[in-house]
Coordinates of C-alpha atoms in Angstrom, one line a residue:
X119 CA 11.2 4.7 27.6
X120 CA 9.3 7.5 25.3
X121 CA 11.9 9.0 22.9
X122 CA 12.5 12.8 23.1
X123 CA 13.8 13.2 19.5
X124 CA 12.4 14.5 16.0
X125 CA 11.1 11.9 13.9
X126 CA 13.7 10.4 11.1
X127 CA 14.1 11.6 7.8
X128 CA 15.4 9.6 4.7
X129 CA 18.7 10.1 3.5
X130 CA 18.6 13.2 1.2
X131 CA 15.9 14.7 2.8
X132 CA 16.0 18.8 3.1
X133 CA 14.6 20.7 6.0
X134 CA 14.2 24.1 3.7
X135 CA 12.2 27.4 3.7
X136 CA 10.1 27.5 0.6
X137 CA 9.9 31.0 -0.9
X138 CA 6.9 31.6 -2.4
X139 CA 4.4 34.8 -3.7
X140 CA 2.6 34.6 -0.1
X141 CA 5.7 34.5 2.3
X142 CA 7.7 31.7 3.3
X143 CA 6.8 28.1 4.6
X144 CA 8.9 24.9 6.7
X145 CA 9.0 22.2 4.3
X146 CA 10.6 18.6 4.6
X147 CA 11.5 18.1 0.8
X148 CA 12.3 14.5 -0.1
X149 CA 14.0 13.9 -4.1
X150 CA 13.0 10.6 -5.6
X151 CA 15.6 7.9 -4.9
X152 CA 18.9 8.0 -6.4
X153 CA 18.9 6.0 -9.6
X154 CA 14.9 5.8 -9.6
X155 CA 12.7 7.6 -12.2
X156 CA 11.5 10.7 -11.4
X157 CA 7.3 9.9 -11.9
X158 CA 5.9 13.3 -10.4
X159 CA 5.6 15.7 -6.8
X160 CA 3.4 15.6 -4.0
X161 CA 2.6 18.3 -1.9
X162 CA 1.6 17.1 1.3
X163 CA -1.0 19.0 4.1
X164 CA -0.5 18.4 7.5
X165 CA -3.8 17.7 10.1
X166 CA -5.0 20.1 12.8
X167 CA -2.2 20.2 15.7
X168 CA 0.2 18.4 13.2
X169 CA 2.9 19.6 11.5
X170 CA 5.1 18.4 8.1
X171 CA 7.1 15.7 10.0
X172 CA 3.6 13.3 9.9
X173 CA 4.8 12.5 6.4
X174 CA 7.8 11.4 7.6
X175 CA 7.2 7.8 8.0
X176 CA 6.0 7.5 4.5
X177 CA 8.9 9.5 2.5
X178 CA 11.5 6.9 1.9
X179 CA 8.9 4.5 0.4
X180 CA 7.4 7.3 -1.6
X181 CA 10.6 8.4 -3.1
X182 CA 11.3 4.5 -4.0
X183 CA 8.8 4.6 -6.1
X184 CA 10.0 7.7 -7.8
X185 CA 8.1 11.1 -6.0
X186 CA 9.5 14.1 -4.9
X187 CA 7.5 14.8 -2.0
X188 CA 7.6 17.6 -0.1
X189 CA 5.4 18.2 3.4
X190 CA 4.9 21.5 4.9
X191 CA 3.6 23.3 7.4
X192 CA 0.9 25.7 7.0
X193 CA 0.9 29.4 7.7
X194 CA 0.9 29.3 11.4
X195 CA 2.0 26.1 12.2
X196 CA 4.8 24.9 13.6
X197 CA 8.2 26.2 11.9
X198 CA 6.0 28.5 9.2
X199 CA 5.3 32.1 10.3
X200 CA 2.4 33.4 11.0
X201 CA 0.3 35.9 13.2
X202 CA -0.4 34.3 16.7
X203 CA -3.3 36.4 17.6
X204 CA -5.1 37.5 14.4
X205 CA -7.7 34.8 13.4
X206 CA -8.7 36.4 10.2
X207 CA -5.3 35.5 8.6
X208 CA -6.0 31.8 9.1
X209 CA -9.2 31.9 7.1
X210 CA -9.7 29.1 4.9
X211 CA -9.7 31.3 1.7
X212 CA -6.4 32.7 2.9
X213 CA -5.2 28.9 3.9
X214 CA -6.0 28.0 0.4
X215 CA -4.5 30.8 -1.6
X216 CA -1.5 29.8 0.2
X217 CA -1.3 25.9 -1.2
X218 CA -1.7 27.2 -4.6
X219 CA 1.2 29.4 -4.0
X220 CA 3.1 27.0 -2.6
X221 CA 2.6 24.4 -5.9
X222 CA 3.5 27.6 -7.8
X223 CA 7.0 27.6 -6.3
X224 CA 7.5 24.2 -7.0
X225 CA 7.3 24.5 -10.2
X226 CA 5.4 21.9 -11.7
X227 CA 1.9 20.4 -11.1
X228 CA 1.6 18.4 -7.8
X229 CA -0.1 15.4 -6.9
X230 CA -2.0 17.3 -3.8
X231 CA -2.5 15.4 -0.5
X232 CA -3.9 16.7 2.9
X233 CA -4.7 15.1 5.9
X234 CA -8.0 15.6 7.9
X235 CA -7.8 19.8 8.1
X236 CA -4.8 19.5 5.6
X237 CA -7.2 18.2 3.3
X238 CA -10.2 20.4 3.8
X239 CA -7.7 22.9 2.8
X240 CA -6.9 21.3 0.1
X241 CA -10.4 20.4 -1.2
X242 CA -10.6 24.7 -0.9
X243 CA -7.9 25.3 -2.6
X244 CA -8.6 22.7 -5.4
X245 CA -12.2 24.6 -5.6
X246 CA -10.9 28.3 -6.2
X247 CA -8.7 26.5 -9.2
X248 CA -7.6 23.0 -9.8
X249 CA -4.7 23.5 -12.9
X250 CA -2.4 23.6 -10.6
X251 CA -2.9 20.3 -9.4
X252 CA -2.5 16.6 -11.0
X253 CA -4.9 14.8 -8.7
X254 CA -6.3 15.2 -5.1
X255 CA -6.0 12.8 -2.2
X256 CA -8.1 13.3 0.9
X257 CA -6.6 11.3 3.9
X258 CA -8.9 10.7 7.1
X259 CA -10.6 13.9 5.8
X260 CA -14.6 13.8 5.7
X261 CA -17.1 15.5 3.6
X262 CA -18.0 18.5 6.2
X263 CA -17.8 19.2 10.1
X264 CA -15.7 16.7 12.3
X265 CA -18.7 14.0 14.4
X266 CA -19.8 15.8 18.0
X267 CA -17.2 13.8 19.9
X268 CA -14.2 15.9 18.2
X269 CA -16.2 18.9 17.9
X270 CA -16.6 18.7 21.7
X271 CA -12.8 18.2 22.1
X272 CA -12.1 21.1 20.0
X273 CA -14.6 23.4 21.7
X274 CA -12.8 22.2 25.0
X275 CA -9.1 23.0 23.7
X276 CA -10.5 26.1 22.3
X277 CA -11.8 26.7 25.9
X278 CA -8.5 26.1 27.2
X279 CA -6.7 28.6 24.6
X280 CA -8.6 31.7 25.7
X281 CA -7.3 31.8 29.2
X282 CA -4.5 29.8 29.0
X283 CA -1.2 30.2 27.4
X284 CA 0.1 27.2 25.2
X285 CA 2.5 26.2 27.9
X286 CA -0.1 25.6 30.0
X287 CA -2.6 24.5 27.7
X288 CA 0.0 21.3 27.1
X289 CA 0.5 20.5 31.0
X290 CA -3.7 20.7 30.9
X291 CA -3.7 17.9 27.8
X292 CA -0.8 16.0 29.2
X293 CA -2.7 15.5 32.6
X294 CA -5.8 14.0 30.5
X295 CA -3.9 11.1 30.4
X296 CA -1.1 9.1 28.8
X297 CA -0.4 10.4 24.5
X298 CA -2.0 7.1 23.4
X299 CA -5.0 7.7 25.1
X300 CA -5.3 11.6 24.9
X301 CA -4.2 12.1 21.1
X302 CA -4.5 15.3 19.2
X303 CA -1.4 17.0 19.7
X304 CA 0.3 14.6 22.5
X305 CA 0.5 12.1 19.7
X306 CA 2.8 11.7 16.5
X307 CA 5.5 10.7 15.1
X308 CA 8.3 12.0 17.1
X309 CA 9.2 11.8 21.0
X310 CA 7.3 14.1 23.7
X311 CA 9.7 17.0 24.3
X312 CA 9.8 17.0 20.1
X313 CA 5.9 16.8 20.3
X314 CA 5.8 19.6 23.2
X315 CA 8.0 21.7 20.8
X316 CA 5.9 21.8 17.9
X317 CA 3.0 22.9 19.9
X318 CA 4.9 25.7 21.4
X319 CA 5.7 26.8 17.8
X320 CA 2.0 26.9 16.1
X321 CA 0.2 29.8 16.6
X322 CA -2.9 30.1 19.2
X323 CA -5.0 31.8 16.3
X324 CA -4.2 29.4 13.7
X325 CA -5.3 26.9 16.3
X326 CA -9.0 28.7 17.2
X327 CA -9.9 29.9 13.3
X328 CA -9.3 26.2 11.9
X329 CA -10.6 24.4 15.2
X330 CA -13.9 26.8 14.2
X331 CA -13.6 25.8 10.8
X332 CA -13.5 21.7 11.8
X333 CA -16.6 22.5 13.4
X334 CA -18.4 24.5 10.5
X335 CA -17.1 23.1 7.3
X336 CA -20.0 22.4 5.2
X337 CA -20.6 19.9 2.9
X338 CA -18.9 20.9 -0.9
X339 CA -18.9 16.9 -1.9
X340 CA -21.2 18.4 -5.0
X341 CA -19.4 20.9 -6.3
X342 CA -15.6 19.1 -6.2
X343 CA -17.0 16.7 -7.8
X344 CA -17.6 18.6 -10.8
X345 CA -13.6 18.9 -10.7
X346 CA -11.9 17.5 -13.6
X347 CA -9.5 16.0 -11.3
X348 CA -8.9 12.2 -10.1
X349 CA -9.4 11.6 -6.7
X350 CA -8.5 9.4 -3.8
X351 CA -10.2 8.6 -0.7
X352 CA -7.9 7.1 2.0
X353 CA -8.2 6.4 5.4
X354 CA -7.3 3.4 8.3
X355 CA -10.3 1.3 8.9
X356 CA -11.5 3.1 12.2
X357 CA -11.5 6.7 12.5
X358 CA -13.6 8.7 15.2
X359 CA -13.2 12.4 13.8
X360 CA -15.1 11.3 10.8
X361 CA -17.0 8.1 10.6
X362 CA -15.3 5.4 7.8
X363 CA -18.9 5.3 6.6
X364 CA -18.8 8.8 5.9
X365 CA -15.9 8.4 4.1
X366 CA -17.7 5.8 1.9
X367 CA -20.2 7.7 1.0
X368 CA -17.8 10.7 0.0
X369 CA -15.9 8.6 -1.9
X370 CA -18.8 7.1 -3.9
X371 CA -20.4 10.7 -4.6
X372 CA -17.0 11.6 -6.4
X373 CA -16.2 8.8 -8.3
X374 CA -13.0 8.6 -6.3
X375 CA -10.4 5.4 -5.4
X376 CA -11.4 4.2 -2.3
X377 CA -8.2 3.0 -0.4
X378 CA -9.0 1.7 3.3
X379 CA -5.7 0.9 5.3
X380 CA -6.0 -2.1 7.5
X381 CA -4.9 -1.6 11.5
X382 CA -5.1 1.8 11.1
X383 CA -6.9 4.8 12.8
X384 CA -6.9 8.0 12.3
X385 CA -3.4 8.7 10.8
X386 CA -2.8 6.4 8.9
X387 CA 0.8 7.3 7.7
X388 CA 1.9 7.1 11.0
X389 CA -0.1 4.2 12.0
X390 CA 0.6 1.8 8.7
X391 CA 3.2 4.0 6.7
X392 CA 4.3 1.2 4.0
X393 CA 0.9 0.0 3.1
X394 CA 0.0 4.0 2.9
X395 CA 2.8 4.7 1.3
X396 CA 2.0 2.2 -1.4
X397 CA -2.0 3.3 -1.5
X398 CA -0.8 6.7 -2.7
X399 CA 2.1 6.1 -5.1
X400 CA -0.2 3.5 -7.0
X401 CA -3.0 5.6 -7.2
X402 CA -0.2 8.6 -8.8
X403 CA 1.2 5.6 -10.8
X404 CA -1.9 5.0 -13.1
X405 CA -2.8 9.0 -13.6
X406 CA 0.3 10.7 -14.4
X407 CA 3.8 10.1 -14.3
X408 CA 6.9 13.0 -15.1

C-alpha cells in the first residue's frame, strides 16, 4: 500500500516562514538535540522537482550530532512564493542572491549544502561571495550540464509544460510508469497524493528556467576552486544525471572530501539517510564547530 502522507519530521522540528531581505521562504528548521552541543547550521538546497522535506530523513541524526539544520524551498518551489509564469525571476543570479539572503537571516555562518540543482545554486551563490558560508557540500551535483539522458528528460517535461497544465502534466508522468521506475518528481520521501501536492505548488517557470539551466550549466570547477572554502563531494555510488566518475574528477580538481554513499543512487538522503547523515556531520565536525 503507497502511503499518502508528508514525510516525518523529528520531534522539535518547525515548519516556519523565513523572513528575509528578498521575501519570504518554507523552511523545515530542525534545533540540535536537547542536551547536545550546539556545533553549527546547515542550510540545505533542495534538487530540481524537490522540495525541503528531502532533508527530512537525515534531520534527527543531524541534530544528534549537534546541527541546526534548516531545509528550504527555493523561490518558486513548493510552499515558497514565487512568479509562475515569469522565467527571468528564476535566474540563477537571482536563485543565488536569494541563498545568501537566506544565511543572512539566520544569523550566523552556515555550513551550505545543495543537492543536484540545489547545489549548482549553491556553487553560484558561493561564487558571487563565500563569507557567508563555513564550507560547501555538493550532493549528487556535477561539475556542469546534467549527461544527455536527463537532458532529454528535461527537454521532454519541458515539452510537456508548454501545453499542458501541471495537473496534467503529473497524470502524463504518472502514466510513464510506476514512481520507482519514472523518478523525478513521482519520487521522494513522502506518499503520492503528498508527492502530487508538492508538484501542484512549484511554479511552471521555476520549473522551465532551471530545467534550461540543468541543461546549460557550464563548467566553473576552476574558478570555485580558488574559494577559500572546504569542500565536500558526496554522492550514492550510482547516479545517472551525472556520472560518479564525473564526480571524481570534480572532487579531485577542488581538493574536496570525497564521500561515496554505498547502495545509493541519486538521492542519497533519501536512499541511505544515516550513513549520509553521518558523511556530512563529520565532514562539519573537523572544520568548524559553534
Amino acid at each position: 500500500m503507497i502511503s499518502d502522507s508528508a514525510p516525518a519530521l523529528p520531534s522539535g522540528a518547525r515548519t516556519r516562514r523565513l523572513r528575509t531581505s528578498r521575501g519570504e521562504f518554507a523552511v523545515v528548521d530542525v534545533p540540535p538535540a536537547a542536551g547536545v552541543p550546539a556545533r553549527g547550521t546547515a542550510l540545505l538546497l533542495p534538487g530540481y522537482t524537490g522540495s525541503k522535506e528531502d532533508f527530512a530523513p537525515v534531520h534527527a541524526s543531524l541534530a544528534a550530532r549537534g546541527y541546526r539544520t534548516v531545509a528550504v524551498d527555493g523561490r518558486g518551489q513548493y510552499e515558497s512564493d514565487g512568479p509562475a509564469d515569469d522565467e527571468s525571476a528564476y535566474a540563477q543570479d537571482e536563485l543565488a542572491r536569494d541563498v545568501h539572503a537566506q544565511a543572512d537571516a539566520l544569523g550566523t555562518p552556515v555550513h551550505l549544502t545543495g543537492h543536484s540543482l540545489g547545489g549548482q545554486i549553491a556553487r553560484a551563490a558561493v561564487l558571487l561571495d563565500h563569507s557567508r558560508f563555513r564550507s560547501l557540500t555538493l550532493v549528487s551535483s556535477g561539475p556542469a550540464r546534467i549527461s544527455v539522458s536527463q537532458e532529454q528528460r528535461v527537454k521532454l517535461l519541458r515539452d510537456a509544460l508548454a501545453v499542458m497544465s501541471m495537473a496534467e502534466c503529473w497524470e502524463a508522468i504518472l502514466a510513464m510508469g510506476p514512481p520507482e521506475e519514472v523518478g523525478g518528481p513521482a519520487r521522494g520521501p513522502g506518499g503520492r497524493d503528498w508527492l502530487r501536492s508538492r508538484w501542484l505548488g512549484t511554479r511552471p517557470a521555476q520549473l522551465l528556467a532551471t530545467g534550461r539551466q540543468l541543461c546549460t550549466e557550464p563548467d566553473r570547477v576552476a574558478e570555485l576552486a580558488a574559494v577559500p572554502l572546504p569542500f565536500h563531494v558526496l554522492s550514492g555510488e550510482r547516479d545517472d544525471t551525472w556520472p560518479v566518475p564525473d564526480l571524481d574528477a570534480m572532487a579531485r580538481r577542488l581538493g574536496a572530501h570525497r564521500t561515496v554513499v554505498d547502495g545509493a543512487e541519486h538521492s542519497p538522503a533519501v536512499d541511505r539517510p544515516a550513513p549520509t547523515a553521518a558523511a556530512l556531520a563529520g565532514f562539519w565536525d573537523a572544520r568548524s564547530s559553534g
